[in-house]
Tab-separated table of C-alpha atoms in Angstrom:
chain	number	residue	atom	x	y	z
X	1	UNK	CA	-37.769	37.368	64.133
X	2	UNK	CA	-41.384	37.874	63.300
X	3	UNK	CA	-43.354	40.162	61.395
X	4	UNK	CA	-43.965	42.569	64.025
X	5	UNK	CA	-40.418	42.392	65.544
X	6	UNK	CA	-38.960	43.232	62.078
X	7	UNK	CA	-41.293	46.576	61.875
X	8	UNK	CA	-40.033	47.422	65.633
X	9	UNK	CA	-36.662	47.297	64.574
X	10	UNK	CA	-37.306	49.873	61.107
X	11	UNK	CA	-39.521	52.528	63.658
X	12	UNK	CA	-36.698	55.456	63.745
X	13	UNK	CA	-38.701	56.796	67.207
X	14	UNK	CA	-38.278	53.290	68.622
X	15	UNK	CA	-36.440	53.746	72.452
X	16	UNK	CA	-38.083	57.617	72.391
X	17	UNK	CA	-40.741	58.277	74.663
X	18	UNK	CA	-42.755	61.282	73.286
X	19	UNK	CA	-43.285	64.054	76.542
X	20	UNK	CA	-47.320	64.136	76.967
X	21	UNK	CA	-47.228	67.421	75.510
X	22	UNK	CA	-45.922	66.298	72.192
X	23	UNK	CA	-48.756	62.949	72.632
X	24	UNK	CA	-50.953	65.489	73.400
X	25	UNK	CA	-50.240	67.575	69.829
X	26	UNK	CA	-49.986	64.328	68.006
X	27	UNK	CA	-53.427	63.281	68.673
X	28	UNK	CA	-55.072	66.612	67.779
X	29	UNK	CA	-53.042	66.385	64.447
X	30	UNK	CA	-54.301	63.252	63.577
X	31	UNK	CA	-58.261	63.888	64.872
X	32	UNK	CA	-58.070	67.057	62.706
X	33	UNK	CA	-57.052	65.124	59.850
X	34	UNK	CA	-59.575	62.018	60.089
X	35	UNK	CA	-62.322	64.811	60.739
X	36	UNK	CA	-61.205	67.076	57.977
X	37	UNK	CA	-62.824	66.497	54.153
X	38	UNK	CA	-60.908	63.922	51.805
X	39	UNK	CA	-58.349	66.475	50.944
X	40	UNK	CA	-59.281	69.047	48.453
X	41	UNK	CA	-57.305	67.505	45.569
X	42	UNK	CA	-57.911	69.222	42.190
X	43	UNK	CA	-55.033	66.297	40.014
X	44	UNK	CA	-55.128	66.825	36.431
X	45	UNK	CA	-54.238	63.018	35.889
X	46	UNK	CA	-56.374	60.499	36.892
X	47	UNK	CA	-53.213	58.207	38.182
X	48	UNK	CA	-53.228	60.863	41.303
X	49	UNK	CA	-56.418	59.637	42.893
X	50	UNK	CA	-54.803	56.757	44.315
X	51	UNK	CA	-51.419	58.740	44.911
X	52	UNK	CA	-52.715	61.132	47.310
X	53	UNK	CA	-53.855	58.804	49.027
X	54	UNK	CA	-50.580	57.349	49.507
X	55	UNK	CA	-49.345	61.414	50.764
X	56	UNK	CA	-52.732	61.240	52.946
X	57	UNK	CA	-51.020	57.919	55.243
X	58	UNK	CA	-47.868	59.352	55.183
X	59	UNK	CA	-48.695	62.043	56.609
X	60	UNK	CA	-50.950	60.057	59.499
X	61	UNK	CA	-47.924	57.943	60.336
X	62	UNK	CA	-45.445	60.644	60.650
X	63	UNK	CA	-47.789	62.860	62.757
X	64	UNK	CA	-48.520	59.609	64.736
X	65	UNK	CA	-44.811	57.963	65.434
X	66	UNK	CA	-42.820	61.281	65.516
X	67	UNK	CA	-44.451	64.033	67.456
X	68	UNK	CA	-43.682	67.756	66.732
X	69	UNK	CA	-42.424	67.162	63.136
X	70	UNK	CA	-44.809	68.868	61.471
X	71	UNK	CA	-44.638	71.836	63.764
X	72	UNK	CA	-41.092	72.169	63.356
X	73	UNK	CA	-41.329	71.843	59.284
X	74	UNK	CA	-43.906	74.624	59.559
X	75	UNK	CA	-41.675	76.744	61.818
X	76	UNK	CA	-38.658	76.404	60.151
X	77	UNK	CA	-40.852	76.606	56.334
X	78	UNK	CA	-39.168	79.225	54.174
X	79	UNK	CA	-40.939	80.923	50.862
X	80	UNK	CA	-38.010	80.646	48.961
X	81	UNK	CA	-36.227	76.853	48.747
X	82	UNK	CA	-32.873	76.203	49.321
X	83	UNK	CA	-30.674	73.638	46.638
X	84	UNK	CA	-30.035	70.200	47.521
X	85	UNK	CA	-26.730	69.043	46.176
X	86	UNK	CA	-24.179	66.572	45.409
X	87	UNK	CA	-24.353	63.124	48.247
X	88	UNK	CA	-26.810	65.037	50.252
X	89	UNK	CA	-29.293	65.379	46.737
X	90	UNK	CA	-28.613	61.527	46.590
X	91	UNK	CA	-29.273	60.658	49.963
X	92	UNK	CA	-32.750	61.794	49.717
X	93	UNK	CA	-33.663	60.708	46.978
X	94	UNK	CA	-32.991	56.900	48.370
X	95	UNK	CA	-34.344	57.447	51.747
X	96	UNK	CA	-37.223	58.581	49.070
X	97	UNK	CA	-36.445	55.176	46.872
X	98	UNK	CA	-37.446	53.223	49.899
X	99	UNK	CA	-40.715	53.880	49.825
X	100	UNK	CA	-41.579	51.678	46.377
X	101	UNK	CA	-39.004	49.471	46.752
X	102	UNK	CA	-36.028	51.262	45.101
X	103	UNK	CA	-32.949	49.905	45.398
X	104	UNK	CA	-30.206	52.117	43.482
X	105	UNK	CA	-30.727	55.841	42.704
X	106	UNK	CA	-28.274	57.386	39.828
X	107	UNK	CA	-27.538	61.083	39.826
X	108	UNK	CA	-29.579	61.461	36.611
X	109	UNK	CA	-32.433	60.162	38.092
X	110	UNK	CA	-33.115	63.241	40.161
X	111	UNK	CA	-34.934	66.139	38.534
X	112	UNK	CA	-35.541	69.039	41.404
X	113	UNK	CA	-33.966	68.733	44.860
X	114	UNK	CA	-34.993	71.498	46.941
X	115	UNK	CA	-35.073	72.250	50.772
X	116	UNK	CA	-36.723	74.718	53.097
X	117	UNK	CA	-36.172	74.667	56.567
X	118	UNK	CA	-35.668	70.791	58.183
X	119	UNK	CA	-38.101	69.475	55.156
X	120	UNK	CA	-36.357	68.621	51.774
X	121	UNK	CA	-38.633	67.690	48.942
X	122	UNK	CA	-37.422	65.550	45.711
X	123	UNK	CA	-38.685	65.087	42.065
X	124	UNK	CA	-37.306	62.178	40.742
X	125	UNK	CA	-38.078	58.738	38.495
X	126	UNK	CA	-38.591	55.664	39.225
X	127	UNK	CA	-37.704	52.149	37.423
X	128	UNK	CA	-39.683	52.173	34.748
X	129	UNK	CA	-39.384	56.043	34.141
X	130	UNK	CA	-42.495	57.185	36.162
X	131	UNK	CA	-42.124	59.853	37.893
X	132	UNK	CA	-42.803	60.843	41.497
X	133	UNK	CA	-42.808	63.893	44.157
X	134	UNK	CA	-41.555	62.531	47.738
X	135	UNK	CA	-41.089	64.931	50.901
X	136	UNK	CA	-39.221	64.353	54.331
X	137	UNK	CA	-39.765	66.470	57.352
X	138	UNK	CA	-37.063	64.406	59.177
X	139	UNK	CA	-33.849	62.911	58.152
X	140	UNK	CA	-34.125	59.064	56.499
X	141	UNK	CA	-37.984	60.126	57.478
X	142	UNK	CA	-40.696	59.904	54.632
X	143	UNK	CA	-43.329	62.371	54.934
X	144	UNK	CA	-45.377	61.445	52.089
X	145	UNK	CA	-44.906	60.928	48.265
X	146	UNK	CA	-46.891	60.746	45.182
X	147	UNK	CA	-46.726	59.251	41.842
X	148	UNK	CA	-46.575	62.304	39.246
X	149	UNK	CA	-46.659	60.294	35.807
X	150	UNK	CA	-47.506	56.513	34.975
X	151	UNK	CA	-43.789	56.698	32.680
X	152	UNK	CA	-41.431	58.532	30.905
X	153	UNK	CA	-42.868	62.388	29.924
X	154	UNK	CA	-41.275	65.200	27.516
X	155	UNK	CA	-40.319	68.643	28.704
X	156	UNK	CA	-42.876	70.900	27.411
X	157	UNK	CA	-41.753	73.088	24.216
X	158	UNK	CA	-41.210	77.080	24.538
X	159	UNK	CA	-42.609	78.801	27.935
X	160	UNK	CA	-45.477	76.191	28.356
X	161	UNK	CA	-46.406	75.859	31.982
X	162	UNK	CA	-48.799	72.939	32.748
X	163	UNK	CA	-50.408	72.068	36.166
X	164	UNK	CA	-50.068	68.384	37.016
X	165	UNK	CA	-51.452	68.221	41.251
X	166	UNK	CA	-52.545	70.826	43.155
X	167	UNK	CA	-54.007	70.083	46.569
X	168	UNK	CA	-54.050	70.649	50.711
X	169	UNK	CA	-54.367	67.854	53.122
X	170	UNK	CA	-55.067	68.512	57.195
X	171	UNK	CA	-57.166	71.436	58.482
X	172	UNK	CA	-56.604	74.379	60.867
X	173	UNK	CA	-52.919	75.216	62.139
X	174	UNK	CA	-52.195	71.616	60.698
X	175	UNK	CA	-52.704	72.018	56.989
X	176	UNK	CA	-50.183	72.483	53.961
X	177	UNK	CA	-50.456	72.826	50.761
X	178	UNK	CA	-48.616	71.347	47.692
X	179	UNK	CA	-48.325	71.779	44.056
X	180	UNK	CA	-46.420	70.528	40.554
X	181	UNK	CA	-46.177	70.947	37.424
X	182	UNK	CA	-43.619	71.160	34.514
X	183	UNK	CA	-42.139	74.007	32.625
X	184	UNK	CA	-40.427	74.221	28.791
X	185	UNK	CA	-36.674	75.685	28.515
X	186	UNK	CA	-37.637	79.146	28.244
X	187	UNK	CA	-39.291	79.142	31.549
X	188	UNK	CA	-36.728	81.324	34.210
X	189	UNK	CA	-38.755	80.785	37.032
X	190	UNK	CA	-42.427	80.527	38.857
X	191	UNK	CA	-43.976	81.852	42.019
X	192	UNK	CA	-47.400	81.117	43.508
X	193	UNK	CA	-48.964	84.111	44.859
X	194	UNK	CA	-51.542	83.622	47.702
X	195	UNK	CA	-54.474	85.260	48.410
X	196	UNK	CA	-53.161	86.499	51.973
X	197	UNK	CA	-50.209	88.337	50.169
X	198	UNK	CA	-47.708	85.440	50.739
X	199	UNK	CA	-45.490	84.896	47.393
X	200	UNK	CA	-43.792	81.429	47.215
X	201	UNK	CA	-40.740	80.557	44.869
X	202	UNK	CA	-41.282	77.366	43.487
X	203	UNK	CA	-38.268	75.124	42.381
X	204	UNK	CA	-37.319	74.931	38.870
X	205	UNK	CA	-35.622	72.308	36.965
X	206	UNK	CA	-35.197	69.797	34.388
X	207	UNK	CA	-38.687	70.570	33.396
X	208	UNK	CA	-40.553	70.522	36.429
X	209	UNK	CA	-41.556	72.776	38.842
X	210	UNK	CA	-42.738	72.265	42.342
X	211	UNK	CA	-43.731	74.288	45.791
X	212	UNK	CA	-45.286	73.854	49.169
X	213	UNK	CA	-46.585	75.908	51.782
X	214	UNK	CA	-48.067	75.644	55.441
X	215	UNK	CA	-52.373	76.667	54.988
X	216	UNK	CA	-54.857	75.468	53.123
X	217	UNK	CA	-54.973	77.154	49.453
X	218	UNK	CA	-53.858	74.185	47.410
X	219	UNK	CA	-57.359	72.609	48.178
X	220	UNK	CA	-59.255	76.378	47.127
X	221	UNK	CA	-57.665	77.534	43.421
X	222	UNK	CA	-59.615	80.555	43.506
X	223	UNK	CA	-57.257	81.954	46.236
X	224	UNK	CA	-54.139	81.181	44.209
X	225	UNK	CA	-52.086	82.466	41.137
X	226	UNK	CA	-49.291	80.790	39.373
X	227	UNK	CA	-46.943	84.036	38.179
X	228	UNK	CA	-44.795	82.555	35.208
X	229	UNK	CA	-41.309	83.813	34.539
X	230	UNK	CA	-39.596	84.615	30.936
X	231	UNK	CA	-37.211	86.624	29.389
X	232	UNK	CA	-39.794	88.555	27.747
X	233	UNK	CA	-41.454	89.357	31.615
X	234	UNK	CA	-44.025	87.534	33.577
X	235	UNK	CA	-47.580	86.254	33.155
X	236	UNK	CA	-50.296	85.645	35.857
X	237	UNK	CA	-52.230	82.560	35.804
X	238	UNK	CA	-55.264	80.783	37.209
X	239	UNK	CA	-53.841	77.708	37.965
X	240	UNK	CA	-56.884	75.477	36.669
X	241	UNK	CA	-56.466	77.460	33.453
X	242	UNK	CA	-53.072	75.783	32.790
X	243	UNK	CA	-52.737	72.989	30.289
């Protein structure tokens, strides 16, 4: 078996033929996205250049070998994530795995599981103790993933909120928007508040926090807040004021 044959057999669409309406949407996702501007990204580390790259051909090859996956992630999107547990949490995090080479995945290696609508998104580490964000639209489907942190990283002290990525990829109906960061103990819970009166939970644990959302404001911080959670009450911040 050659090279090509072995790809043909991995392609999860392989024995699908795509209706021209869904060829038809596939195309205009991916001309929208080769004519749109590199991406907005506003990383605070300078190992996320080259990730988000990595998130931008995801993204290409998804919209390109599976039709209508995007749309139905956007349409079934919620603001608020559901919890990914026990050998469902595991399973995506090594359909995640695959995609630098990972071969095992322990429980402890998962930090925030979370899942809204069909798409699931996973913090976890790596070998080595990097860290990385990966996101599926699809089951056993990588949408796109990013490397967070270059190795191991402490949790923040107190009710410190930092801002790792923040950033929006596509254009038009086809754009979404991402964003990380981590959070100390004392941190209950964070929302990102939008500038068109949308309010999105983000998922909190083992010192991270994470959230997405269909549109374009992770690329434009002036038309987002980051609303931070205590016991004592809740502060509103400019996310490029974060540390």
């Amino acid at each position: 078996m050659n090279d090509m044959e072995q790809l043909k057999a991995l392609d999860p669409a392989r024995g699908h033929e795509p209706s021209p309406e869904q060829w038809a949407r596939a195309r205009a996702d991916v001309e929208r996205i080769v004519r749109a501007a590199p991406a907005n990204p506003w990383p605070r580390r300078a190992v996320l250049g080259a990730a988000a790259a990595a998130v931008a051909v995801g993204i290409v090859a998804v919209s390109t070998v599976v039709p209508g996956a995007t749309e139905k992630a956007f349409a079934s999107w919620t603001p608020r994530p559901g919890t990914v547990e026990g050998e469902q949490r595991l399973a995506l995090a090594r359909t995640c795995a695959t995609s630098w080479g990972g071969t095992s995945v322990a429980p402890e290696d998962v930090l925030v599981a979370e899942s809204r609508g069909t798409s699931s998104l996973v913090i976890m580490k790596k070998p080595g103790g990097a860290v990385a964000e990966c996101m599926t639209v699809v089951p056993d489907e990588v949408f796109g993933w990013q490397q967070l942190t270059e190795g191991p990283v402490a949790t923040p002290p107190g009710t410190t909120t930092t801002l790792e990525t923040m950033s929006s990829r596509g254009s038009g109906d086809s754009a979404y928007s991402s964003i990380v960061g981590r959070v100390g103990p004392d941190v209950t819970g964070v929302d990102v508040r939008l500038d068109d009166g949308r309010v999105i939970g983000a998922s909190v644990a083992s010192g991270w926090w994470t959230a997405w959302w269909p549109g374009e404001q992770g690329g434009q911080p002036e038309r987002t807040s980051v609303v931070v959670h205590t016991a004592a009450g809740s502060t509103t911040h400019n996310p490029m004021e974060l540390p």
